[in-house]
PDB file of C-alpha atoms in Angstrom:
ATOM      1  CA  MET A   1       7.582  40.168  68.449  1.00 53.00           C
ATOM      2  CA  LYS A   2       8.304  39.982  64.962  1.00 59.00           C
ATOM      3  CA  PHE A   3       7.560  36.757  63.272  1.00 62.00           C
ATOM      4  CA  ASN A   4      10.778  35.063  62.195  1.00 68.00           C
ATOM      5  CA  ASN A   5       9.928  33.043  58.866  1.00 78.00           C
ATOM      6  CA  ARG A   6      12.831  31.692  58.439  1.00 80.00           C
ATOM      7  CA  ARG A   7      12.741  29.927  62.097  1.00 80.00           C
ATOM      8  CA  PHE A   8       9.181  28.847  61.819  1.00 80.00           C
ATOM      9  CA  TYR A   9       9.946  26.786  58.615  1.00 81.00           C
ATOM     10  CA  SER A  10      13.229  25.560  59.434  1.00 84.00           C
ATOM     11  CA  ARG A  11      11.642  24.302  62.977  1.00 83.00           C
ATOM     12  CA  LEU A  12       8.152  23.055  60.847  1.00 83.00           C
ATOM     13  CA  ASN A  13      11.002  21.251  58.340  1.00 87.00           C
ATOM     14  CA  ILE A  14      12.920  19.999  61.295  1.00 89.00           C
ATOM     15  CA  PHE A  15       9.460  18.607  62.908  1.00 85.00           C
ATOM     16  CA  LEU A  16       8.246  16.994  59.409  1.00 87.00           C
ATOM     17  CA  PHE A  17      11.478  15.285  58.695  1.00 85.00           C
ATOM     18  CA  SER A  18      11.725  13.872  61.990  1.00 87.00           C
ATOM     19  CA  GLY A  19       8.361  13.098  62.446  1.00 84.00           C
ATOM     20  CA  LEU A  20       8.425  10.960  59.156  1.00 80.00           C
ATOM     21  CA  LEU A  21      11.399   8.843  60.240  1.00 79.00           C
ATOM     22  CA  ILE A  22       9.765   8.247  63.644  1.00 84.00           C
ATOM     23  CA  VAL A  23       6.980   7.443  61.851  1.00 80.00           C
ATOM     24  CA  LEU A  24       8.719   4.806  59.425  1.00 73.00           C
ATOM     25  CA  GLY A  25      10.875   3.404  62.168  1.00 76.00           C
ATOM     26  CA  VAL A  26       7.652   2.480  64.345  1.00 79.00           C
ATOM     27  CA  ARG A  27       6.594   0.745  60.986  1.00 75.00           C
ATOM     28  CA  PHE A  28       9.413  -0.721  59.890  1.00 74.00           C
ATOM     29  CA  PHE A  29       9.529  -2.399  63.795  1.00 72.00           C
ATOM     30  CA  PHE A  30       6.222  -2.901  64.051  1.00 71.00           C
ATOM     31  CA  GLY A  31       5.015  -4.181  60.584  1.00 71.00           C
ATOM     32  CA  GLU A  32       5.030  -7.422  58.763  1.00 71.00           C
ATOM     33  CA  HIS A  33       7.515  -7.942  57.085  1.00 75.00           C
ATOM     34  CA  LYS A  34       6.816 -10.690  54.441  1.00 74.00           C
ATOM     35  CA  LYS A  35       9.666 -13.309  52.992  1.00 73.00           C
ATOM     36  CA  PHE A  36       8.495 -13.160  49.112  1.00 77.00           C
ATOM     37  CA  SER A  37       8.318 -10.509  46.962  1.00 71.00           C
ATOM     38  CA  GLU A  38       5.237 -10.836  43.896  1.00 65.00           C
ATOM     39  CA  ASP A  39       6.252  -7.685  42.132  1.00 62.00           C
ATOM     40  CA  GLU A  40       9.902  -8.873  41.852  1.00 62.00           C
ATOM     41  CA  LYS A  41       9.392 -13.291  41.644  1.00 62.00           C
ATOM     42  CA  ARG A  42      12.463 -13.662  44.725  1.00 70.00           C
ATOM     43  CA  ASP A  43      12.996 -14.384  47.848  1.00 77.00           C
ATOM     44  CA  LEU A  44      13.664 -11.001  50.514  1.00 79.00           C
ATOM     45  CA  ALA A  45      16.069 -11.309  52.781  1.00 78.00           C
ATOM     46  CA  VAL A  46      16.180 -12.693  56.188  1.00 78.00           C
ATOM     47  CA  MET A  47      17.507 -11.254  59.623  1.00 79.00           C
ATOM     48  CA  PRO A  48      20.781 -12.729  59.992  1.00 81.00           C
ATOM     49  CA  SER A  49      22.145 -14.688  62.779  1.00 82.00           C
ATOM     50  CA  PHE A  50      25.041 -12.508  64.633  1.00 82.00           C
ATOM     51  CA  THR A  51      28.477 -13.818  64.769  1.00 85.00           C
ATOM     52  CA  TRP A  52      31.834 -12.704  65.881  1.00 85.00           C
ATOM     53  CA  ASN A  53      33.626 -13.612  62.812  1.00 83.00           C
ATOM     54  CA  THR A  54      30.888 -11.905  60.627  1.00 82.00           C
ATOM     55  CA  PHE A  55      30.414  -9.297  62.004  1.00 81.00           C
ATOM     56  CA  PHE A  56      34.948  -8.778  62.654  1.00 83.00           C
ATOM     57  CA  ASP A  57      34.407  -9.756  58.736  1.00 82.00           C
ATOM     58  CA  GLY A  58      31.487  -6.935  57.428  1.00 81.00           C
ATOM     59  CA  LYS A  59      29.258  -9.842  56.016  1.00 82.00           C
ATOM     60  CA  TYR A  60      26.855  -9.191  59.084  1.00 83.00           C
ATOM     61  CA  ILE A  61      26.523  -5.178  58.734  1.00 83.00           C
ATOM     62  CA  ASP A  62      25.819  -5.983  54.548  1.00 83.00           C
ATOM     63  CA  SER A  63      23.244  -8.551  55.457  1.00 83.00           C
ATOM     64  CA  ILE A  64      21.713  -5.985  58.014  1.00 82.00           C
ATOM     65  CA  ASP A  65      21.452  -3.189  55.019  1.00 83.00           C
ATOM     66  CA  ASP A  66      20.094  -6.178  52.552  1.00 82.00           C
ATOM     67  CA  TYR A  67      17.081  -6.706  55.239  1.00 81.00           C
ATOM     68  CA  ILE A  68      16.081  -3.367  55.523  1.00 80.00           C
ATOM     69  CA  ALA A  69      16.400  -2.554  52.180  1.00 78.00           C
ATOM     70  CA  ASP A  70      13.642  -5.539  50.905  1.00 77.00           C
ATOM     71  CA  HIS A  71      11.602  -4.691  54.738  1.00 75.00           C
ATOM     72  CA  PHE A  72      11.518  -0.864  54.376  1.00 73.00           C
ATOM     73  CA  PRO A  73       8.321   0.316  54.901  1.00 77.00           C
ATOM     74  CA  TYR A  74       5.897   1.046  52.019  1.00 74.00           C
ATOM     75  CA  ARG A  75       8.559  -0.429  49.970  1.00 76.00           C
ATOM     76  CA  ASP A  76       6.110  -2.638  47.094  1.00 74.00           C
ATOM     77  CA  GLU A  77       3.895   1.294  46.902  1.00 75.00           C
ATOM     78  CA  PHE A  78       7.861   2.636  45.975  1.00 75.00           C
ATOM     79  CA  LEU A  79       8.384  -0.028  43.727  1.00 74.00           C
ATOM     80  CA  LYS A  80       5.041  -0.014  42.025  1.00 75.00           C
ATOM     81  CA  THR A  81       6.157   3.901  41.523  1.00 80.00           C
ATOM     82  CA  SER A  82       9.385   3.149  40.209  1.00 76.00           C
ATOM     83  CA  PHE A  83       8.063   0.354  38.037  1.00 69.00           C
ATOM     84  CA  THR A  84       5.576   2.664  36.282  1.00 73.00           C
ATOM     85  CA  MET A  85       7.648   5.933  35.811  1.00 75.00           C
ATOM     86  CA  ARG A  86      10.225   3.810  34.003  1.00 68.00           C
ATOM     87  CA  ASP A  87       7.532   1.739  31.986  1.00 63.00           C
ATOM     88  CA  SER A  88       6.863   5.601  30.931  1.00 67.00           C
ATOM     89  CA  ARG A  89       9.950   6.737  29.623  1.00 66.00           C
ATOM     90  CA  GLY A  90      11.121   6.467  26.007  1.00 60.00           C
ATOM     91  CA  ILE A  91       9.459   3.670  23.701  1.00 53.00           C
ATOM     92  CA  LYS A  92       7.049   1.480  25.169  1.00 57.00           C
ATOM     93  CA  ASP A  93       7.918  -2.289  24.390  1.00 58.00           C
ATOM     94  CA  ASN A  94       9.283  -5.237  26.030  1.00 59.00           C
ATOM     95  CA  GLY A  95      10.533  -6.567  22.981  1.00 69.00           C
ATOM     96  CA  ILE A  96      13.192  -3.263  22.463  1.00 72.00           C
ATOM     97  CA  SER A  97      16.586  -3.166  23.403  1.00 74.00           C
ATOM     98  CA  TYR A  98      20.038  -1.384  23.218  1.00 70.00           C
ATOM     99  CA  TYR A  99      23.748  -3.395  22.973  1.00 71.00           C
ATOM    100  CA  ARG A 100      26.991  -1.322  22.761  1.00 65.00           C
ATOM    101  CA  LYS A 101      29.801  -3.314  21.533  1.00 58.00           C
ATOM    102  CA  PRO A 102      32.776  -4.043  23.325  1.00 57.00           C
ATOM    103  CA  VAL A 103      35.512  -1.409  22.464  1.00 52.00           C
ATOM    104  CA  VAL A 104      37.719  -2.615  19.579  1.00 51.00           C
ATOM    105  CA  ARG A 105      41.384  -1.556  18.892  1.00 52.00           C
ATOM    106  CA  LYS A 106      42.020  -1.028  15.474  1.00 50.00           C
ATOM    107  CA  GLU A 107      44.690  -2.400  13.929  1.00 53.00           C
ATOM    108  CA  PRO A 108      46.978   0.075  11.738  1.00 48.00           C
ATOM    109  CA  GLN A 109      47.024  -0.327   7.841  1.00 48.00           C
ATOM    110  CA  ASN A 110      47.828   1.229   4.842  1.00 47.00           C
ATOM    111  CA  LYS A 111      44.854   3.563   3.261  1.00 44.00           C
ATOM    112  CA  VAL A 112      44.155   4.885  -0.679  1.00 41.00           C
ATOM    113  CA  ASP A 113      45.042   8.595  -0.356  1.00 46.00           C
ATOM    114  CA  VAL A 114      41.993   9.309  -2.642  1.00 39.00           C
ATOM    115  CA  LYS A 115      42.095  13.126  -1.896  1.00 42.00           C
ATOM    116  CA  LYS A 116      44.904  13.104  -4.326  1.00 45.00           C
ATOM    117  CA  SER A 117      42.275  13.889  -6.990  1.00 40.00           C
ATOM    118  CA  MET A 118      40.025  16.266  -4.885  1.00 41.00           C
ATOM    119  CA  THR A 119      40.102  19.910  -4.439  1.00 43.00           C
ATOM    120  CA  ALA A 120      41.482  21.745  -1.225  1.00 43.00           C
ATOM    121  CA  ASP A 121      38.198  22.838  -0.543  1.00 43.00           C
ATOM    122  CA  THR A 122      36.294  19.368  -1.418  1.00 40.00           C
ATOM    123  CA  ALA A 123      39.665  17.581   0.700  1.00 41.00           C
ATOM    124  CA  ALA A 124      38.594  19.826   3.643  1.00 41.00           C
ATOM    125  CA  ALA A 125      34.975  19.129   3.435  1.00 39.00           C
ATOM    126  CA  ALA A 126      35.903  15.261   3.739  1.00 38.00           C
ATOM    127  CA  ASP A 127      37.463  15.622   6.519  1.00 42.00           C
ATOM    128  CA  THR A 128      34.507  15.816   8.335  1.00 37.00           C
ATOM    129  CA  THR A 129      33.884  11.864   7.896  1.00 38.00           C
ATOM    130  CA  ALA A 130      37.251  11.124   7.606  1.00 37.00           C
ATOM    131  CA  GLU A 131      37.884   7.608   9.822  1.00 41.00           C
ATOM    132  CA  GLU A 132      39.194   7.371  12.505  1.00 38.00           C
ATOM    133  CA  PRO A 133      43.398   7.947  12.957  1.00 37.00           C
ATOM    134  CA  ASP A 134      45.506   4.080  12.908  1.00 40.00           C
ATOM    135  CA  GLY A 135      44.750   2.409  16.485  1.00 36.00           C
ATOM    136  CA  ALA A 136      41.753   4.615  17.790  1.00 32.00           C
ATOM    137  CA  GLU A 137      38.628   3.483  19.519  1.00 37.00           C
ATOM    138  CA  GLU A 138      35.281   2.586  17.997  1.00 37.00           C
ATOM    139  CA  GLU A 139      32.237   1.777  19.242  1.00 44.00           C
ATOM    140  CA  ASP A 140      29.167   0.900  17.511  1.00 57.00           C
ATOM    141  CA  ASN A 141      25.804   1.221  19.235  1.00 75.00           C
ATOM    142  CA  LEU A 142      23.129  -1.429  18.205  1.00 85.00           C
ATOM    143  CA  LEU A 143      18.925  -1.722  18.261  1.00 87.00           C
ATOM    144  CA  LEU A 144      17.864  -5.135  19.190  1.00 88.00           C
ATOM    145  CA  TYR A 145      14.243  -5.707  18.133  1.00 87.00           C
ATOM    146  CA  ASN A 146      11.929  -8.854  16.900  1.00 86.00           C
ATOM    147  CA  GLY A 147      15.032 -10.740  15.878  1.00 86.00           C
ATOM    148  CA  HIS A 148      17.001  -7.922  14.114  1.00 88.00           C
ATOM    149  CA  ALA A 149      20.223  -6.203  15.184  1.00 89.00           C
ATOM    150  CA  MET A 150      20.530  -2.701  13.810  1.00 89.00           C
ATOM    151  CA  GLU A 151      23.141  -0.395  13.689  1.00 88.00           C
ATOM    152  CA  ILE A 152      20.941   3.109  14.873  1.00 86.00           C
ATOM    153  CA  PHE A 153      21.051   5.961  12.375  1.00 86.00           C
ATOM    154  CA  GLY A 154      23.181   9.162  12.977  1.00 83.00           C
ATOM    155  CA  GLY A 155      23.880  11.568   9.840  1.00 85.00           C
ATOM    156  CA  ASN A 156      22.931  14.535   9.907  1.00 88.00           C
ATOM    157  CA  ASP A 157      23.221  17.002   6.841  1.00 90.00           C
ATOM    158  CA  LYS A 158      26.752  18.456   7.577  1.00 92.00           C
ATOM    159  CA  MET A 159      28.127  15.217   6.721  1.00 93.00           C
ATOM    160  CA  ALA A 160      25.639  14.593   3.577  1.00 94.00           C
ATOM    161  CA  LYS A 161      27.234  18.172   2.324  1.00 95.00           C
ATOM    162  CA  ALA A 162      30.513  16.533   3.138  1.00 95.00           C
ATOM    163  CA  TYR A 163      29.451  12.645   0.538  1.00 96.00           C
ATOM    164  CA  ALA A 164      28.117  14.638  -1.415  1.00 97.00           C
ATOM    165  CA  ASP A 165      31.279  17.012  -1.833  1.00 96.00           C
ATOM    166  CA  VAL A 166      33.109  13.899  -2.347  1.00 96.00           C
ATOM    167  CA  ILE A 167      31.522  12.732  -4.814  1.00 96.00           C
ATOM    168  CA  ASN A 168      31.398  16.024  -6.929  1.00 96.00           C
ATOM    169  CA  SER A 169      34.810  16.166  -6.492  1.00 95.00           C
ATOM    170  CA  TYR A 170      35.051  12.754  -9.070  1.00 94.00           C
ATOM    171  CA  GLN A 171      32.637  14.960 -11.252  1.00 93.00           C
ATOM    172  CA  ASP A 172      35.098  17.433 -11.118  1.00 93.00           C
ATOM    173  CA  ALA A 173      38.201  14.768 -12.220  1.00 94.00           C
ATOM    174  CA  LEU A 174      36.247  12.656 -14.766  1.00 92.00           C
ATOM    175  CA  LYS A 175      34.308  15.652 -16.396  1.00 84.00           C
ATOM    176  CA  GLY A 176      33.236  14.073 -20.014  1.00 82.00           C
ATOM    177  CA  LYS A 177      34.828  10.767 -19.176  1.00 92.00           C
ATOM    178  CA  VAL A 178      31.816   8.867 -17.497  1.00 93.00           C
ATOM    179  CA  LYS A 179      28.873   9.740 -16.052  1.00 94.00           C
ATOM    180  CA  ILE A 180      28.784   9.677 -12.356  1.00 95.00           C
ATOM    181  CA  TYR A 181      25.609   7.874 -10.592  1.00 96.00           C
ATOM    182  CA  ASP A 182      25.246   7.570  -6.906  1.00 97.00           C
ATOM    183  CA  VAL A 183      23.178   5.306  -4.859  1.00 96.00           C
ATOM    184  CA  VAL A 184      22.910   5.993  -1.303  1.00 95.00           C
ATOM    185  CA  VAL A 185      21.798   2.819   0.698  1.00 91.00           C
ATOM    186  CA  PRO A 186      19.208   2.972   3.550  1.00 93.00           C
ATOM    187  CA  SER A 187      19.875   0.952   6.433  1.00 93.00           C
ATOM    188  CA  SER A 188      17.821  -1.657   8.109  1.00 93.00           C
ATOM    189  CA  ILE A 189      16.749   0.773  10.399  1.00 91.00           C
ATOM    190  CA  GLU A 190      14.872   2.799   8.538  1.00 92.00           C
ATOM    191  CA  PHE A 191      12.318  -0.603   7.417  1.00 91.00           C
ATOM    192  CA  ASN A 192      12.587  -2.835  10.829  1.00 90.00           C
ATOM    193  CA  CYS A 193      12.680  -0.051  13.238  1.00 86.00           C
ATOM    194  CA  PRO A 194       9.716  -0.663  16.144  1.00 85.00           C
ATOM    195  CA  PRO A 195       6.631   1.731  15.679  1.00 80.00           C
ATOM    196  CA  GLY A 196       7.214   4.862  17.217  1.00 76.00           C
ATOM    197  CA  TYR A 197      10.750   5.223  16.615  1.00 78.00           C
ATOM    198  CA  LYS A 198      11.591   7.469  14.271  1.00 78.00           C
ATOM    199  CA  THR A 199      14.628   7.790  11.994  1.00 83.00           C
ATOM    200  CA  ASN A 200      15.505  10.559   9.194  1.00 85.00           C
ATOM    201  CA  GLU A 201      17.686   8.478   6.800  1.00 91.00           C
ATOM    202  CA  LYS A 202      14.856  10.065   3.882  1.00 93.00           C
ATOM    203  CA  ARG A 203      15.784  13.563   4.446  1.00 93.00           C
ATOM    204  CA  ASN A 204      19.496  12.750   5.399  1.00 94.00           C
ATOM    205  CA  ILE A 205      19.273  10.797   1.379  1.00 96.00           C
ATOM    206  CA  GLY A 206      17.949  13.820  -0.057  1.00 95.00           C
ATOM    207  CA  ALA A 207      19.838  16.284   1.256  1.00 95.00           C
ATOM    208  CA  ILE A 208      23.035  14.139  -0.298  1.00 96.00           C
ATOM    209  CA  TYR A 209      21.192  14.468  -3.719  1.00 97.00           C
ATOM    210  CA  ASN A 210      20.621  18.080  -2.836  1.00 96.00           C
ATOM    211  CA  ASN A 211      23.900  19.080  -2.785  1.00 96.00           C
ATOM    212  CA  LEU A 212      25.422  16.110  -5.524  1.00 96.00           C
ATOM    213  CA  ALA A 213      26.541  18.951  -9.021  1.00 95.00           C
ATOM    214  CA  PRO A 214      24.704  19.007 -11.925  1.00 93.00           C
ATOM    215  CA  GLY A 215      25.752  16.261 -14.299  1.00 92.00           C
ATOM    216  CA  VAL A 216      25.610  13.698 -11.157  1.00 95.00           C
ATOM    217  CA  THR A 217      22.911  11.777 -10.782  1.00 96.00           C
ATOM    218  CA  GLY A 218      21.833  10.217  -7.187  1.00 96.00           C
ATOM    219  CA  VAL A 219      19.552   7.453  -7.903  1.00 96.00           C
ATOM    220  CA  ASP A 220      16.502   6.593  -5.640  1.00 95.00           C
ATOM    221  CA  ALA A 221      17.375   3.139  -4.731  1.00 95.00           C
ATOM    222  CA  TYR A 222      14.658   4.325  -1.379  1.00 95.00           C
ATOM    223  CA  SER A 223      11.349   4.250  -3.448  1.00 94.00           C
ATOM    224  CA  ALA A 224      12.625   1.317  -5.052  1.00 95.00           C
ATOM    225  CA  ILE A 225      13.082  -0.821  -1.589  1.00 95.00           C
ATOM    226  CA  ALA A 226      10.481   0.832   0.326  1.00 94.00           C
ATOM    227  CA  PRO A 227       7.179  -1.133  -1.231  1.00 95.00           C
ATOM    228  CA  HIS A 228       9.566  -4.673  -0.605  1.00 95.00           C
ATOM    229  CA  ARG A 229      10.033  -3.441   3.493  1.00 92.00           C
ATOM    230  CA  ASN A 230       8.072  -7.049   4.933  1.00 92.00           C
ATOM    231  CA  GLU A 231      10.375  -8.935   2.011  1.00 94.00           C
ATOM    232  CA  TYR A 232      13.848 -10.633   3.119  1.00 93.00           C
ATOM    233  CA  ILE A 233      15.568  -7.885   1.969  1.00 95.00           C
ATOM    234  CA  TYR A 234      18.338  -6.807   5.060  1.00 94.00           C
ATOM    235  CA  PHE A 235      19.815  -9.271   7.047  1.00 92.00           C
ATOM    236  CA  ARG A 236      18.906  -9.946  10.637  1.00 90.00           C
ATOM    237  CA  THR A 237      22.336 -10.358  12.434  1.00 89.00           C
ATOM    238  CA  ASP A 238      24.247  -8.108   9.247  1.00 90.00           C
ATOM    239  CA  HIS A 239      24.915  -4.384   8.509  1.00 89.00           C
ATOM    240  CA  HIS A 240      24.251  -5.375   4.742  1.00 91.00           C
ATOM    241  CA  TRP A 241      21.519  -5.839   2.323  1.00 91.00           C
ATOM    242  CA  THR A 242      20.432  -9.499   1.233  1.00 92.00           C
ATOM    243  CA  GLY A 243      20.870 -10.318  -2.656  1.00 92.00           C
ATOM    244  CA  LEU A 244      16.858  -9.638  -2.685  1.00 94.00           C
ATOM    245  CA  GLY A 245      17.623  -5.955  -1.072  1.00 95.00           C
ATOM    246  CA  ALA A 246      20.513  -5.253  -3.576  1.00 95.00           C
ATOM    247  CA  TYR A 247      18.346  -6.385  -6.552  1.00 96.00           C
ATOM    248  CA  TYR A 248      15.655  -3.646  -5.804  1.00 96.00           C
ATOM    249  CA  ALA A 249      18.168  -1.235  -5.938  1.00 96.00           C
ATOM    250  CA  TYR A 250      19.753  -2.852  -8.713  1.00 97.00           C
ATOM    251  CA  THR A 251      16.223  -2.015 -10.830  1.00 96.00           C
ATOM    252  CA  ALA A 252      16.109   1.851  -9.974  1.00 96.00           C
ATOM    253  CA  THR A 253      19.859   2.059 -10.961  1.00 96.00           C
ATOM    254  CA  ALA A 254      19.093   0.146 -14.355  1.00 96.00           C
ATOM    255  CA  ARG A 255      15.982   2.844 -14.752  1.00 95.00           C
ATOM    256  CA  ASP A 256      18.638   5.913 -14.446  1.00 95.00           C
ATOM    257  CA  MET A 257      21.063   4.419 -16.857  1.00 95.00           C
ATOM    258  CA  GLY A 258      18.427   3.657 -19.450  1.00 95.00           C
ATOM    259  CA  PHE A 259      18.818   0.149 -19.390  1.00 95.00           C
ATOM    260  CA  THR A 260      16.351  -2.767 -18.718  1.00 96.00           C
ATOM    261  CA  PRO A 261      17.375  -5.152 -15.441  1.00 96.00           C
ATOM    262  CA  LEU A 262      17.453  -8.665 -15.879  1.00 96.00           C
ATOM    263  CA  GLU A 263      13.945 -10.024 -13.984  1.00 96.00           C
ATOM    264  CA  LEU A 264      14.331 -11.720 -10.799  1.00 93.00           C
ATOM    265  CA  ASP A 265      13.883 -15.624 -12.236  1.00 93.00           C
ATOM    266  CA  GLN A 266      16.790 -14.916 -14.699  1.00 95.00           C
ATOM    267  CA  LEU A 267      19.390 -14.498 -11.623  1.00 93.00           C
ATOM    268  CA  ASP A 268      21.237 -17.649 -10.075  1.00 91.00           C
ATOM    269  CA  LYS A 269      20.235 -18.161  -6.312  1.00 87.00           C
ATOM    270  CA  ARG A 270      23.307 -18.861  -3.993  1.00 87.00           C
ATOM    271  CA  TYR A 271      22.826 -19.737   0.024  1.00 84.00           C
ATOM    272  CA  ILE A 272      26.299 -19.285   2.659  1.00 83.00           C
ATOM    273  CA  PRO A 273      25.655 -22.109   5.204  1.00 86.00           C
ATOM    274  CA  ASN A 274      26.476 -21.148   9.201  1.00 84.00           C
ATOM    275  CA  PHE A 275      26.572 -17.721   8.206  1.00 81.00           C
ATOM    276  CA  LEU A 276      26.053 -15.079  11.631  1.00 80.00           C
ATOM    277  CA  GLY A 277      26.226 -11.380  10.440  1.00 84.00           C
ATOM    278  CA  SER A 278      29.122  -8.883  10.459  1.00 86.00           C
ATOM    279  CA  LEU A 279      26.630  -7.892  13.907  1.00 84.00           C
TER     280      LEU A 279
END
């Protein structure tokens, strides 16, 4: 008699699955049903009382579903496994969360056509980073950590080159009339991100400066700001730097432009009350 592998494994599968259902069913009906979950810190569902009204409006069946879900056999073990798997994903820090802003409709507005001063090639490159059309929708994702709301950085080499091409177009149009300086500002997430969270803003700034035309100076504001990363150089709930952060970038710009920057204590300090920030 020829052995039929397919039939054997089909029957074995039916036997094991049926056996599992029987074991879980017996465990459900005769096992202990707790009233409170220590892991979830909440009361568990109780067996509902039958009434014709709740039966016909569906509430009785829904309550039965809740009861079975809360008292499923080995539920605590399944929950602990689920928690372990969840905690093993991504950044393991309870102080980190993400926030997605509601979708906002952009109001139509008149814009200045900056492409008139560009070459055809540069204008085409600029289209890769152009603003969305009037009336488009916009969503911003924020990383929340340690009291900061920070925009998640999403630059890449293609965007870096397109931006540099725009700066180069002004160098071509104004050559011999002015000296062009480009100061690319690292954002808050570069210095305030959680441990283990990697950003690539420094590399992206380098990609921009590597694409600048001869005669355009890329100011290294990053190196001037980085030593002061523990100071209040970015607003906690705004995408701008503070006056102090701007000051450190100003010192780097002054160095490259060939003049001595003012000392910090020579500047006026002002305060804006009730400022919540753009984020």
